[in-house]
mmCIF file of C-alpha atoms and ligand atoms in Angstrom:
data_model
loop_
_atom_site.group_PDB
_atom_site.id
_atom_site.type_symbol
_atom_site.label_atom_id
_atom_site.label_comp_id
_atom_site.label_asym_id
_atom_site.label_seq_id
_atom_site.Cartn_x
_atom_site.Cartn_y
_atom_site.Cartn_z
ATOM 1 C CA UNK A 260 -0.049 -0.011 -0.075
ATOM 2 C CA UNK A 261 0.966 3.647 -0.359
ATOM 3 C CA UNK A 262 1.344 5.610 2.884
ATOM 4 C CA UNK A 263 2.905 9.120 3.734
ATOM 5 C CA UNK A 264 5.325 9.157 6.619
ATOM 6 C CA UNK A 265 8.846 9.868 7.773
ATOM 7 C CA UNK A 266 12.002 7.867 7.897
ATOM 8 C CA UNK A 267 13.861 9.536 10.842
ATOM 9 C CA UNK A 268 12.929 12.319 13.389
ATOM 10 C CA UNK A 269 13.344 15.739 12.172
ATOM 11 C CA UNK A 270 11.754 18.420 9.854
ATOM 12 C CA UNK A 271 9.539 18.162 6.738
ATOM 13 C CA UNK A 272 12.483 16.877 4.704
ATOM 14 C CA UNK A 273 12.290 13.478 6.464
ATOM 15 C CA UNK A 274 8.734 12.956 4.892
ATOM 16 C CA UNK A 275 8.036 10.947 1.906
ATOM 17 C CA UNK A 276 5.618 8.695 0.240
ATOM 18 C CA UNK A 277 6.341 5.050 1.538
ATOM 19 C CA UNK A 278 5.326 1.720 0.014
ATOM 20 C CA UNK A 279 4.577 -0.626 2.851
ATOM 21 C CA UNK A 280 2.876 -4.080 3.468
ATOM 22 C CA UNK A 281 -0.730 -4.000 4.497
ATOM 23 C CA UNK A 282 -0.919 -4.886 8.208
ATOM 24 C CA UNK A 283 -2.685 -7.853 9.941
ATOM 25 C CA UNK A 284 -5.172 -6.571 12.545
ATOM 26 C CA UNK A 285 -4.523 -8.154 15.860
ATOM 27 C CA UNK A 286 -7.031 -9.189 18.683
ATOM 28 C CA UNK A 287 -9.495 -6.517 19.230
ATOM 29 C CA UNK A 288 -8.447 -4.659 16.174
ATOM 30 C CA UNK A 289 -9.881 -3.930 12.611
ATOM 31 C CA UNK A 290 -8.149 -3.277 9.256
ATOM 32 C CA UNK A 291 -9.569 -0.294 7.506
ATOM 33 C CA UNK A 292 -9.492 0.842 3.948
ATOM 34 C CA UNK A 293 -8.966 4.557 4.568
ATOM 35 C CA UNK A 294 -11.315 7.126 2.822
ATOM 36 C CA UNK A 295 -9.961 10.263 4.790
ATOM 37 C CA UNK A 296 -7.434 11.176 7.390
ATOM 38 C CA UNK A 297 -7.481 14.191 9.758
ATOM 39 C CA UNK A 298 -4.381 16.309 9.869
ATOM 40 C CA UNK A 299 -3.270 17.702 13.388
ATOM 41 C CA UNK A 300 -0.386 19.444 14.949
ATOM 42 C CA UNK A 301 0.232 16.183 16.869
ATOM 43 C CA UNK A 302 1.431 14.661 13.475
ATOM 44 C CA UNK A 303 4.407 16.956 13.006
ATOM 45 C CA UNK A 304 5.067 16.904 16.801
ATOM 46 C CA UNK A 305 5.559 13.201 16.471
ATOM 47 C CA UNK A 306 7.692 13.453 13.447
ATOM 48 C CA UNK A 307 9.863 16.257 15.085
ATOM 49 C CA UNK A 308 10.542 13.911 18.049
ATOM 50 C CA UNK A 309 8.712 15.897 20.580
ATOM 51 C CA UNK A 310 6.391 12.934 21.643
ATOM 52 C CA UNK A 311 9.046 10.346 22.179
ATOM 53 C CA UNK A 312 8.044 9.560 25.747
ATOM 54 C CA UNK A 313 4.318 8.875 24.933
ATOM 55 C CA UNK A 314 4.005 7.820 21.239
ATOM 56 C CA UNK A 315 5.702 4.519 20.333
ATOM 57 C CA UNK A 316 6.722 4.319 16.663
ATOM 58 C CA UNK A 317 8.915 2.237 14.458
ATOM 59 C CA UNK A 318 10.705 3.976 11.500
ATOM 60 C CA UNK A 319 9.636 4.502 8.998
ATOM 61 C CA UNK A 320 6.419 5.684 10.531
ATOM 62 C CA UNK A 321 3.192 6.746 8.985
ATOM 63 C CA UNK A 322 1.757 10.026 9.741
ATOM 64 C CA UNK A 323 -1.747 10.706 11.220
ATOM 65 C CA UNK A 324 -3.820 9.685 14.172
ATOM 66 C CA UNK A 325 -7.397 9.635 12.953
ATOM 67 C CA UNK A 326 -9.288 8.220 9.956
ATOM 68 C CA UNK A 327 -12.571 7.356 8.395
ATOM 69 C CA UNK A 328 -12.992 4.339 6.159
ATOM 70 C CA UNK A 329 -14.355 0.875 5.395
ATOM 71 C CA UNK A 330 -13.769 -2.214 7.448
ATOM 72 C CA UNK A 331 -11.911 -4.776 5.278
ATOM 73 C CA UNK A 332 -10.763 -7.178 7.972
ATOM 74 C CA UNK A 333 -10.859 -7.743 11.778
ATOM 75 C CA UNK A 334 -8.864 -9.765 14.395
ATOM 76 C CA UNK A 335 -10.106 -12.126 16.861
ATOM 77 C CA UNK A 336 -12.687 -10.885 19.443
ATOM 78 C CA UNK A 337 -14.204 -8.126 17.278
ATOM 79 C CA UNK A 338 -17.891 -8.454 17.471
ATOM 80 C CA UNK A 339 -19.063 -4.854 16.911
ATOM 81 C CA UNK A 340 -17.665 -4.376 13.416
ATOM 82 C CA UNK A 341 -17.951 -6.472 10.268
ATOM 83 C CA UNK A 342 -16.299 -6.146 6.868
ATOM 84 C CA UNK A 343 -18.042 -3.430 4.889
ATOM 85 C CA UNK A 344 -18.902 -1.294 7.882
ATOM 86 C CA UNK A 345 -18.380 2.434 7.346
ATOM 87 C CA UNK A 346 -16.419 3.539 10.453
ATOM 88 C CA UNK A 347 -14.258 6.209 11.801
ATOM 89 C CA UNK A 348 -11.750 6.230 14.757
ATOM 90 C CA UNK A 349 -8.244 6.943 16.369
ATOM 91 C CA UNK A 350 -5.478 4.724 14.850
ATOM 92 C CA UNK A 351 -4.088 1.985 16.985
ATOM 93 C CA UNK A 352 -0.528 2.459 18.495
ATOM 94 C CA UNK A 353 2.089 1.946 15.943
ATOM 95 C CA UNK A 354 -0.105 2.804 12.943
ATOM 96 C CA UNK A 355 -0.638 5.909 11.019
ATOM 97 C CA UNK A 356 -3.634 7.516 9.199
ATOM 98 C CA UNK A 357 -2.145 9.047 6.057
ATOM 99 C CA UNK A 358 -2.248 5.607 4.332
ATOM 100 C CA UNK A 359 -4.472 3.432 1.975
ATOM 101 C CA UNK A 360 -5.084 1.057 4.954
ATOM 102 C CA UNK A 361 -4.641 1.347 8.596
ATOM 103 C CA UNK A 362 -5.441 -0.486 11.842
ATOM 104 C CA UNK A 363 -7.837 0.662 14.604
ATOM 105 C CA UNK A 364 -8.669 -0.742 17.945
ATOM 106 C CA UNK A 365 -12.394 -1.612 17.770
ATOM 107 C CA UNK A 366 -12.656 0.151 21.309
ATOM 108 C CA UNK A 367 -11.611 3.471 19.581
ATOM 109 C CA UNK A 368 -13.809 3.074 16.598
ATOM 110 C CA UNK A 369 -17.489 4.157 15.875
ATOM 111 C CA UNK A 370 -19.863 3.562 13.008
ATOM 112 C CA UNK A 371 -20.069 6.476 10.537
ATOM 113 C CA UNK A 372 -23.588 7.758 9.956
ATOM 114 C CA UNK A 373 -24.545 8.028 6.339
ATOM 115 C CA UNK A 374 -25.208 11.833 7.090
ATOM 116 C CA UNK A 375 -21.722 12.526 8.084
ATOM 117 C CA UNK A 376 -19.225 12.866 5.345
ATOM 118 C CA UNK A 377 -16.018 10.858 5.183
ATOM 119 C CA UNK A 378 -13.889 13.965 5.546
ATOM 120 C CA UNK A 379 -16.016 15.179 8.469
ATOM 121 C CA UNK A 380 -15.864 11.907 10.177
ATOM 122 C CA UNK A 381 -12.063 11.811 9.881
ATOM 123 C CA UNK A 382 -11.881 15.050 11.992
ATOM 124 C CA UNK A 383 -13.964 13.844 14.835
ATOM 125 C CA UNK A 384 -11.631 11.606 17.012
ATOM 126 C CA UNK A 385 -8.834 14.259 17.590
ATOM 127 C CA UNK A 386 -9.991 17.713 17.111
ATOM 128 C CA UNK A 387 -13.549 17.459 17.902
ATOM 129 C CA UNK A 388 -13.010 14.949 20.690
ATOM 130 C CA UNK A 389 -10.447 17.255 22.250
ATOM 131 C CA UNK A 390 -12.950 20.165 22.034
ATOM 132 C CA UNK A 391 -15.524 18.074 23.657
ATOM 133 C CA UNK A 392 -13.386 16.672 26.427
ATOM 134 C CA UNK A 393 -11.791 20.170 27.174
ATOM 135 C CA UNK A 394 -15.195 21.639 27.704
ATOM 136 C CA UNK A 395 -16.428 18.921 29.810
ATOM 137 C CA UNK A 396 -13.293 19.428 32.007
ATOM 138 C CA UNK A 397 -14.385 22.878 32.763
ATOM 139 C CA UNK A 398 -17.946 21.922 33.661
ATOM 140 C CA UNK A 399 -19.377 25.342 32.684
ATOM 141 C CA UNK A 400 -23.097 26.074 32.788
ATOM 142 C CA UNK A 401 -25.484 28.052 30.680
ATOM 143 C CA UNK A 402 -24.810 31.746 31.070
ATOM 144 C CA UNK A 403 -21.142 31.438 32.026
ATOM 145 C CA UNK A 404 -18.421 33.062 29.859
ATOM 146 C CA UNK A 405 -15.652 31.082 28.263
ATOM 147 C CA UNK A 406 -12.314 32.506 27.065
ATOM 148 C CA UNK A 407 -10.900 30.376 24.008
ATOM 149 C CA UNK A 408 -7.312 31.038 23.003
ATOM 150 C CA UNK A 409 -6.652 30.023 19.380
ATOM 151 C CA UNK A 410 -10.392 29.823 18.580
ATOM 152 C CA UNK A 411 -10.273 29.518 14.879
ATOM 153 C CA UNK A 412 -8.111 26.426 14.533
ATOM 154 C CA UNK A 413 -9.064 22.653 14.409
ATOM 155 C CA UNK A 414 -9.990 22.312 18.038
ATOM 156 C CA UNK A 415 -11.071 25.954 18.662
ATOM 157 C CA UNK A 416 -13.671 25.886 15.899
ATOM 158 C CA UNK A 417 -15.454 22.972 17.581
ATOM 159 C CA UNK A 418 -15.020 24.226 21.134
ATOM 160 C CA UNK A 419 -17.025 27.426 19.786
ATOM 161 C CA UNK A 420 -19.762 25.413 18.352
ATOM 162 C CA UNK A 421 -20.321 23.059 21.415
ATOM 163 C CA UNK A 422 -20.182 25.947 23.863
ATOM 164 C CA UNK A 423 -22.543 28.052 22.100
ATOM 165 C CA UNK A 424 -24.874 24.953 21.877
ATOM 166 C CA UNK A 425 -24.885 24.708 25.601
ATOM 167 C CA UNK A 426 -25.702 28.517 25.922
ATOM 168 C CA UNK A 427 -22.242 29.480 27.081
ATOM 169 C CA UNK A 428 -20.970 32.898 25.960
ATOM 170 C CA UNK A 429 -17.620 32.870 24.279
ATOM 171 C CA UNK A 430 -14.754 35.272 23.981
ATOM 172 C CA UNK A 431 -12.803 34.002 21.154
ATOM 173 C CA UNK A 432 -9.124 35.065 20.622
ATOM 174 C CA UNK A 433 -7.979 34.704 16.997
ATOM 175 C CA UNK A 434 -6.333 36.532 14.252
ATOM 176 C CA UNK A 435 -8.519 39.125 12.322
ATOM 177 C CA UNK A 436 -9.059 36.929 9.283
ATOM 178 C CA UNK A 437 -11.213 34.583 11.390
ATOM 179 C CA UNK A 438 -13.497 37.355 12.688
ATOM 180 C CA UNK A 439 -16.375 36.935 10.522
ATOM 181 C CA UNK A 440 -16.620 33.218 10.956
ATOM 182 C CA UNK A 441 -16.321 33.485 14.612
ATOM 183 C CA UNK A 442 -18.962 35.966 14.791
ATOM 184 C CA UNK A 443 -21.211 33.927 12.671
ATOM 185 C CA UNK A 444 -21.147 31.165 15.445
ATOM 186 C CA UNK A 445 -22.392 33.755 17.919
ATOM 187 C CA UNK A 446 -19.038 34.114 19.703
ATOM 188 C CA UNK A 447 -17.391 37.599 20.623
ATOM 189 C CA UNK A 448 -14.251 38.121 18.477
ATOM 190 C CA UNK A 449 -11.125 39.227 20.437
ATOM 191 C CA UNK A 450 -8.061 40.066 18.230
ATOM 192 C CA UNK A 451 -4.963 38.063 19.032
ATOM 193 C CA UNK A 452 -1.809 40.094 19.868
ATOM 194 C CA UNK A 453 0.181 41.109 22.783
ATOM 195 C CA UNK A 454 -2.391 43.268 24.524
ATOM 196 C CA UNK A 455 -5.415 41.017 23.913
ATOM 197 C CA UNK A 456 -6.258 40.603 27.486
ATOM 198 C CA UNK A 457 -7.213 44.310 27.902
ATOM 199 C CA UNK A 458 -9.906 43.773 25.164
ATOM 200 C CA UNK A 459 -11.774 41.167 27.213
ATOM 201 C CA UNK A 460 -15.228 42.759 27.735
ATOM 202 C CA UNK A 461 -16.212 40.881 30.940
ATOM 203 C CA UNK A 462 -14.991 38.287 33.550
ATOM 204 C CA UNK A 463 -14.485 34.827 32.376
ATOM 205 C CA UNK A 464 -15.527 31.382 34.147
ATOM 206 C CA UNK A 465 -13.119 29.140 32.279
ATOM 207 C CA UNK A 466 -10.395 29.164 29.755
ATOM 208 C CA UNK A 467 -9.618 26.663 26.917
ATOM 209 C CA UNK A 468 -6.156 27.184 25.722
ATOM 210 C CA UNK A 469 -5.045 26.068 22.251
ATOM 211 C CA UNK A 470 -1.872 28.360 22.038
ATOM 212 C CA UNK A 471 0.146 28.077 25.140
ATOM 213 C CA UNK A 472 3.061 30.405 25.673
ATOM 214 C CA UNK A 473 2.559 34.108 26.345
ATOM 215 C CA UNK A 474 -0.928 33.919 25.175
ATOM 216 C CA UNK A 475 -1.870 31.450 28.015
ATOM 217 C CA UNK A 476 0.435 33.558 30.539
ATOM 218 C CA UNK A 477 -1.421 36.724 29.770
ATOM 219 C CA UNK A 478 -4.893 35.265 30.264
ATOM 220 C CA UNK A 479 -3.952 33.169 33.267
ATOM 221 C CA UNK A 480 -2.457 36.236 35.166
ATOM 222 C CA UNK A 481 -5.363 38.447 34.465
ATOM 223 C CA UNK A 482 -8.395 36.358 35.372
ATOM 224 C CA UNK A 483 -9.753 35.596 38.832
ATOM 225 C CA UNK A 484 -7.621 33.397 40.885
ATOM 226 C CA UNK A 485 -8.979 29.798 40.682
ATOM 227 C CA UNK A 486 -10.540 30.196 37.242
ATOM 228 C CA UNK A 487 -10.444 26.684 35.703
ATOM 229 C CA UNK A 488 -7.982 26.351 32.704
ATOM 230 C CA UNK A 489 -7.795 23.390 30.427
ATOM 231 C CA UNK A 490 -4.718 23.654 28.061
ATOM 232 C CA UNK A 491 -4.119 21.099 25.394
ATOM 233 C CA UNK A 492 -1.316 23.260 23.844
ATOM 234 C CA UNK A 493 0.704 23.534 27.123
ATOM 235 C CA UNK A 494 -0.682 21.626 30.208
ATOM 236 C CA UNK A 495 2.521 22.075 31.939
ATOM 237 C CA UNK A 496 2.338 25.821 31.866
ATOM 238 C CA UNK A 497 -1.342 25.655 32.715
ATOM 239 C CA UNK A 498 -0.535 23.682 35.864
ATOM 240 C CA UNK A 499 1.035 26.964 37.313
ATOM 241 C CA UNK A 500 -2.363 28.339 37.729
ATOM 242 C CA UNK A 501 -4.032 24.907 38.669
ATOM 243 C CA UNK A 502 -4.909 24.086 35.053
ATOM 244 C CA UNK A 503 -4.571 20.838 33.237
ATOM 245 C CA UNK A 504 -4.687 19.114 29.945
ATOM 246 C CA UNK A 505 -7.814 17.500 28.716
ATOM 247 C CA UNK A 506 -8.762 14.077 29.913
ATOM 248 C CA UNK A 507 -9.197 12.441 26.435
ATOM 249 C CA UNK A 508 -12.061 9.920 26.026
ATOM 250 C CA UNK A 509 -11.224 7.846 22.852
ATOM 251 C CA UNK A 510 -13.851 5.244 23.333
ATOM 252 C CA UNK A 511 -16.575 4.034 20.791
ATOM 253 C CA UNK A 512 -19.155 5.701 23.112
ATOM 254 C CA UNK A 513 -17.406 9.064 23.051
ATOM 255 C CA UNK A 514 -16.994 9.025 19.167
ATOM 256 C CA UNK A 515 -20.555 7.972 18.689
ATOM 257 C CA UNK A 516 -21.710 10.852 20.660
ATOM 258 C CA UNK A 517 -19.553 13.332 18.459
ATOM 259 C CA UNK A 518 -21.194 11.789 15.232
ATOM 260 C CA UNK A 519 -24.622 12.254 16.723
ATOM 261 C CA UNK A 520 -23.792 16.013 17.478
ATOM 262 C CA UNK A 521 -22.824 16.263 13.750
ATOM 263 C CA UNK A 522 -25.974 14.398 12.694
ATOM 264 C CA UNK A 523 -28.200 16.723 14.905
ATOM 265 C CA UNK A 524 -26.485 19.877 13.457
ATOM 266 C CA UNK A 525 -24.872 20.985 16.711
ATOM 267 C CA UNK A 526 -21.513 20.301 15.335
ATOM 268 C CA UNK A 527 -20.509 21.159 11.874
ATOM 269 C CA UNK A 528 -16.865 20.373 11.201
ATOM 270 C CA UNK A 529 -15.219 23.104 9.255
ATOM 271 C CA UNK A 530 -12.879 21.550 6.648
ATOM 272 C CA UNK A 531 -11.042 24.236 4.665
ATOM 273 C CA UNK A 532 -8.482 22.256 2.857
ATOM 274 C CA UNK A 533 -8.683 18.672 1.397
ATOM 275 C CA UNK A 534 -5.437 17.173 -0.266
ATOM 276 C CA UNK A 535 -4.853 13.816 -1.984
ATOM 277 C CA UNK A 536 -2.545 11.466 -0.349
ATOM 278 C CA UNK A 537 0.375 12.149 -2.693
ATOM 279 C CA UNK A 538 0.123 15.780 -1.498
ATOM 280 C CA UNK A 539 -0.106 14.942 2.262
ATOM 281 C CA UNK A 540 3.007 16.978 2.817
ATOM 282 C CA UNK A 541 1.275 20.034 1.780
ATOM 283 C CA UNK A 542 -1.541 19.256 4.088
ATOM 284 C CA UNK A 543 0.804 18.786 7.038
ATOM 285 C CA UNK A 544 2.946 21.918 6.235
ATOM 286 C CA UNK A 545 -0.278 23.902 6.327
ATOM 287 C CA UNK A 546 -1.052 22.702 9.850
ATOM 288 C CA UNK A 547 2.626 23.071 10.932
ATOM 289 C CA UNK A 548 2.514 26.663 9.789
ATOM 290 C CA UNK A 549 0.025 27.212 12.671
ATOM 291 C CA UNK A 550 -2.478 29.377 11.286
ATOM 292 C CA UNK A 551 -4.954 27.069 9.640
ATOM 293 C CA UNK A 552 -8.753 27.874 9.849
ATOM 294 C CA UNK A 553 -10.843 24.999 10.703
ATOM 295 C CA UNK A 554 -9.568 21.465 9.730
ATOM 296 C CA UNK A 555 -7.220 20.146 7.111
ATOM 297 C CA UNK A 556 -7.909 16.713 5.694
ATOM 298 C CA UNK A 557 -6.067 14.025 3.438
ATOM 299 C CA UNK A 558 -8.503 12.305 1.095
ATOM 300 C CA UNK A 559 -7.292 8.844 0.272
ATOM 301 C CA UNK A 560 -10.178 7.346 -1.866
HETATM 302 N N1 NAP B 602 -3.714 16.609 24.094
HETATM 303 C C1 NAP B 602 -4.495 16.422 22.977
HETATM 304 O O1 NAP B 602 -5.386 15.593 23.048
HETATM 305 C C2 NAP B 602 -4.604 17.458 21.863
HETATM 306 C C3 NAP B 602 -5.455 17.347 20.795
HETATM 307 C C4 NAP B 602 -5.589 18.205 19.857
HETATM 308 C C5 NAP B 602 -4.824 19.348 19.836
HETATM 309 N N2 NAP B 602 -3.938 19.409 20.838
HETATM 310 C C6 NAP B 602 -2.936 20.788 20.810
HETATM 311 O O2 NAP B 602 -3.849 21.912 20.765
HETATM 312 C C7 NAP B 602 -3.287 22.941 19.996
HETATM 313 C C8 NAP B 602 -4.195 23.374 18.984
HETATM 314 O O3 NAP B 602 -4.592 22.270 18.146
HETATM 315 P P1 NAP B 602 -5.338 22.509 16.790
HETATM 316 O O4 NAP B 602 -5.713 21.256 16.111
HETATM 317 O O5 NAP B 602 -6.602 23.501 17.211
HETATM 318 O O6 NAP B 602 -4.248 23.478 15.947
HETATM 319 P P2 NAP B 602 -4.663 24.444 14.751
HETATM 320 O O7 NAP B 602 -5.721 23.987 13.973
HETATM 321 O O8 NAP B 602 -3.382 24.722 14.022
HETATM 322 O O9 NAP B 602 -5.141 25.768 15.463
HETATM 323 C C9 NAP B 602 -4.315 26.491 16.191
HETATM 324 C C10 NAP B 602 -4.961 27.986 16.109
HETATM 325 O O10 NAP B 602 -4.271 28.956 17.077
HETATM 326 C C11 NAP B 602 -4.276 30.136 16.365
HETATM 327 N N3 NAP B 602 -3.204 30.888 16.973
HETATM 328 C C12 NAP B 602 -1.772 30.691 16.888
HETATM 329 N N4 NAP B 602 -1.137 31.623 17.539
HETATM 330 C C13 NAP B 602 -2.173 32.435 18.298
HETATM 331 C C14 NAP B 602 -2.095 33.541 19.136
HETATM 332 N N5 NAP B 602 -1.059 33.999 19.693
HETATM 333 N N6 NAP B 602 -3.178 34.034 19.641
HETATM 334 C C15 NAP B 602 -4.453 33.429 19.237
HETATM 335 N N7 NAP B 602 -4.569 32.343 18.367
HETATM 336 C C16 NAP B 602 -3.437 31.896 17.793
HETATM 337 C C17 NAP B 602 -4.066 29.925 14.984
HETATM 338 O O11 NAP B 602 -4.411 30.635 13.919
HETATM 339 P P3 NAP B 602 -4.291 32.302 13.795
HETATM 340 O O12 NAP B 602 -3.116 32.563 14.648
HETATM 341 O O13 NAP B 602 -4.275 32.588 12.298
HETATM 342 O O14 NAP B 602 -5.663 32.751 14.445
HETATM 343 C C18 NAP B 602 -4.852 28.599 14.775
HETATM 344 O O15 NAP B 602 -6.313 28.939 14.426
HETATM 345 C C19 NAP B 602 -1.937 22.271 19.546
HETATM 346 O O16 NAP B 602 -0.823 22.628 20.397
HETATM 347 C C20 NAP B 602 -2.108 20.798 19.406
HETATM 348 O O17 NAP B 602 -0.920 20.026 19.478
HETATM 349 C C21 NAP B 602 -3.744 18.510 21.863
#
């Protein structure tokens, strides 16, 4: 099969198309013919070697952590999925998503409803799932105000939609090109920049941080002490103010709930760029550049 990955840790120059054998799914796993793969910052962070402690790979490694596709094989002990089922999920440890075939753990796979496109389904496990889990971690209620740092990217665009659906007011920090779209979701736009905290129109009850660094420092030092913070960009920095990363739920139940939210119109994954597999490098470069609007997807078939 054809896949896109990297042969050693490093920059984009380590990436290439790979010709690899199709894997055999193990116990509790399914083999999927990939239709679409979501592209995430985690993909280049793994390639750069930033995740060596937590993400086990064998070189050459295939990039990507989430896919939608059709089941073409199953290992022992898989009762929930059959050959021909249309599914989406997070790739199993040691497998990547930018590929014609990949392996998923059945426990991290859900059926794809007909009403959810292949591309949209491929963006649910990482970005939408992180958005859902981040909001759940803050436990805000209707009428609270949420501050979102990096609101116009893959995770932020889902955070905004999910928060507004729960009647949570949102102050959304993003670059000016994203203003119109942010306001169309019913959030209040706050222009990103060194002084953005002085533009916050009201006190906030919680922060979702998707940027880290000085952007998080400025927010955390200016809100009321004890304001809950979830930062998936820099959990270690957030811990200085009592914050944490998101407690991720990558189960079939969690992914099914996300698909239901799309079916019900609560969540509308915004996909701005779709690249074929042989141009996956351009897709990842767009995300690595750090200013994508919505999601970037690799379309495989
Ligand atoms: N732990 C997990 O499970 C998990 C899961 C998903 C993501 N993450 C992490 O969460 C972060 C965000 O992921 P993502 O998928 O949303 O990335 P993304 O799609 O690249 O979005 C990042 C957003 O931040 C904006 N941004 C950059 N600098 C900013 C600044 N100074 N002020 C305000 N906005 C700024 C970017 O665009 P503009 O500057 O153009 O507005 C972009 O919209 C990444 O660090 C990623 O690794 C962690």
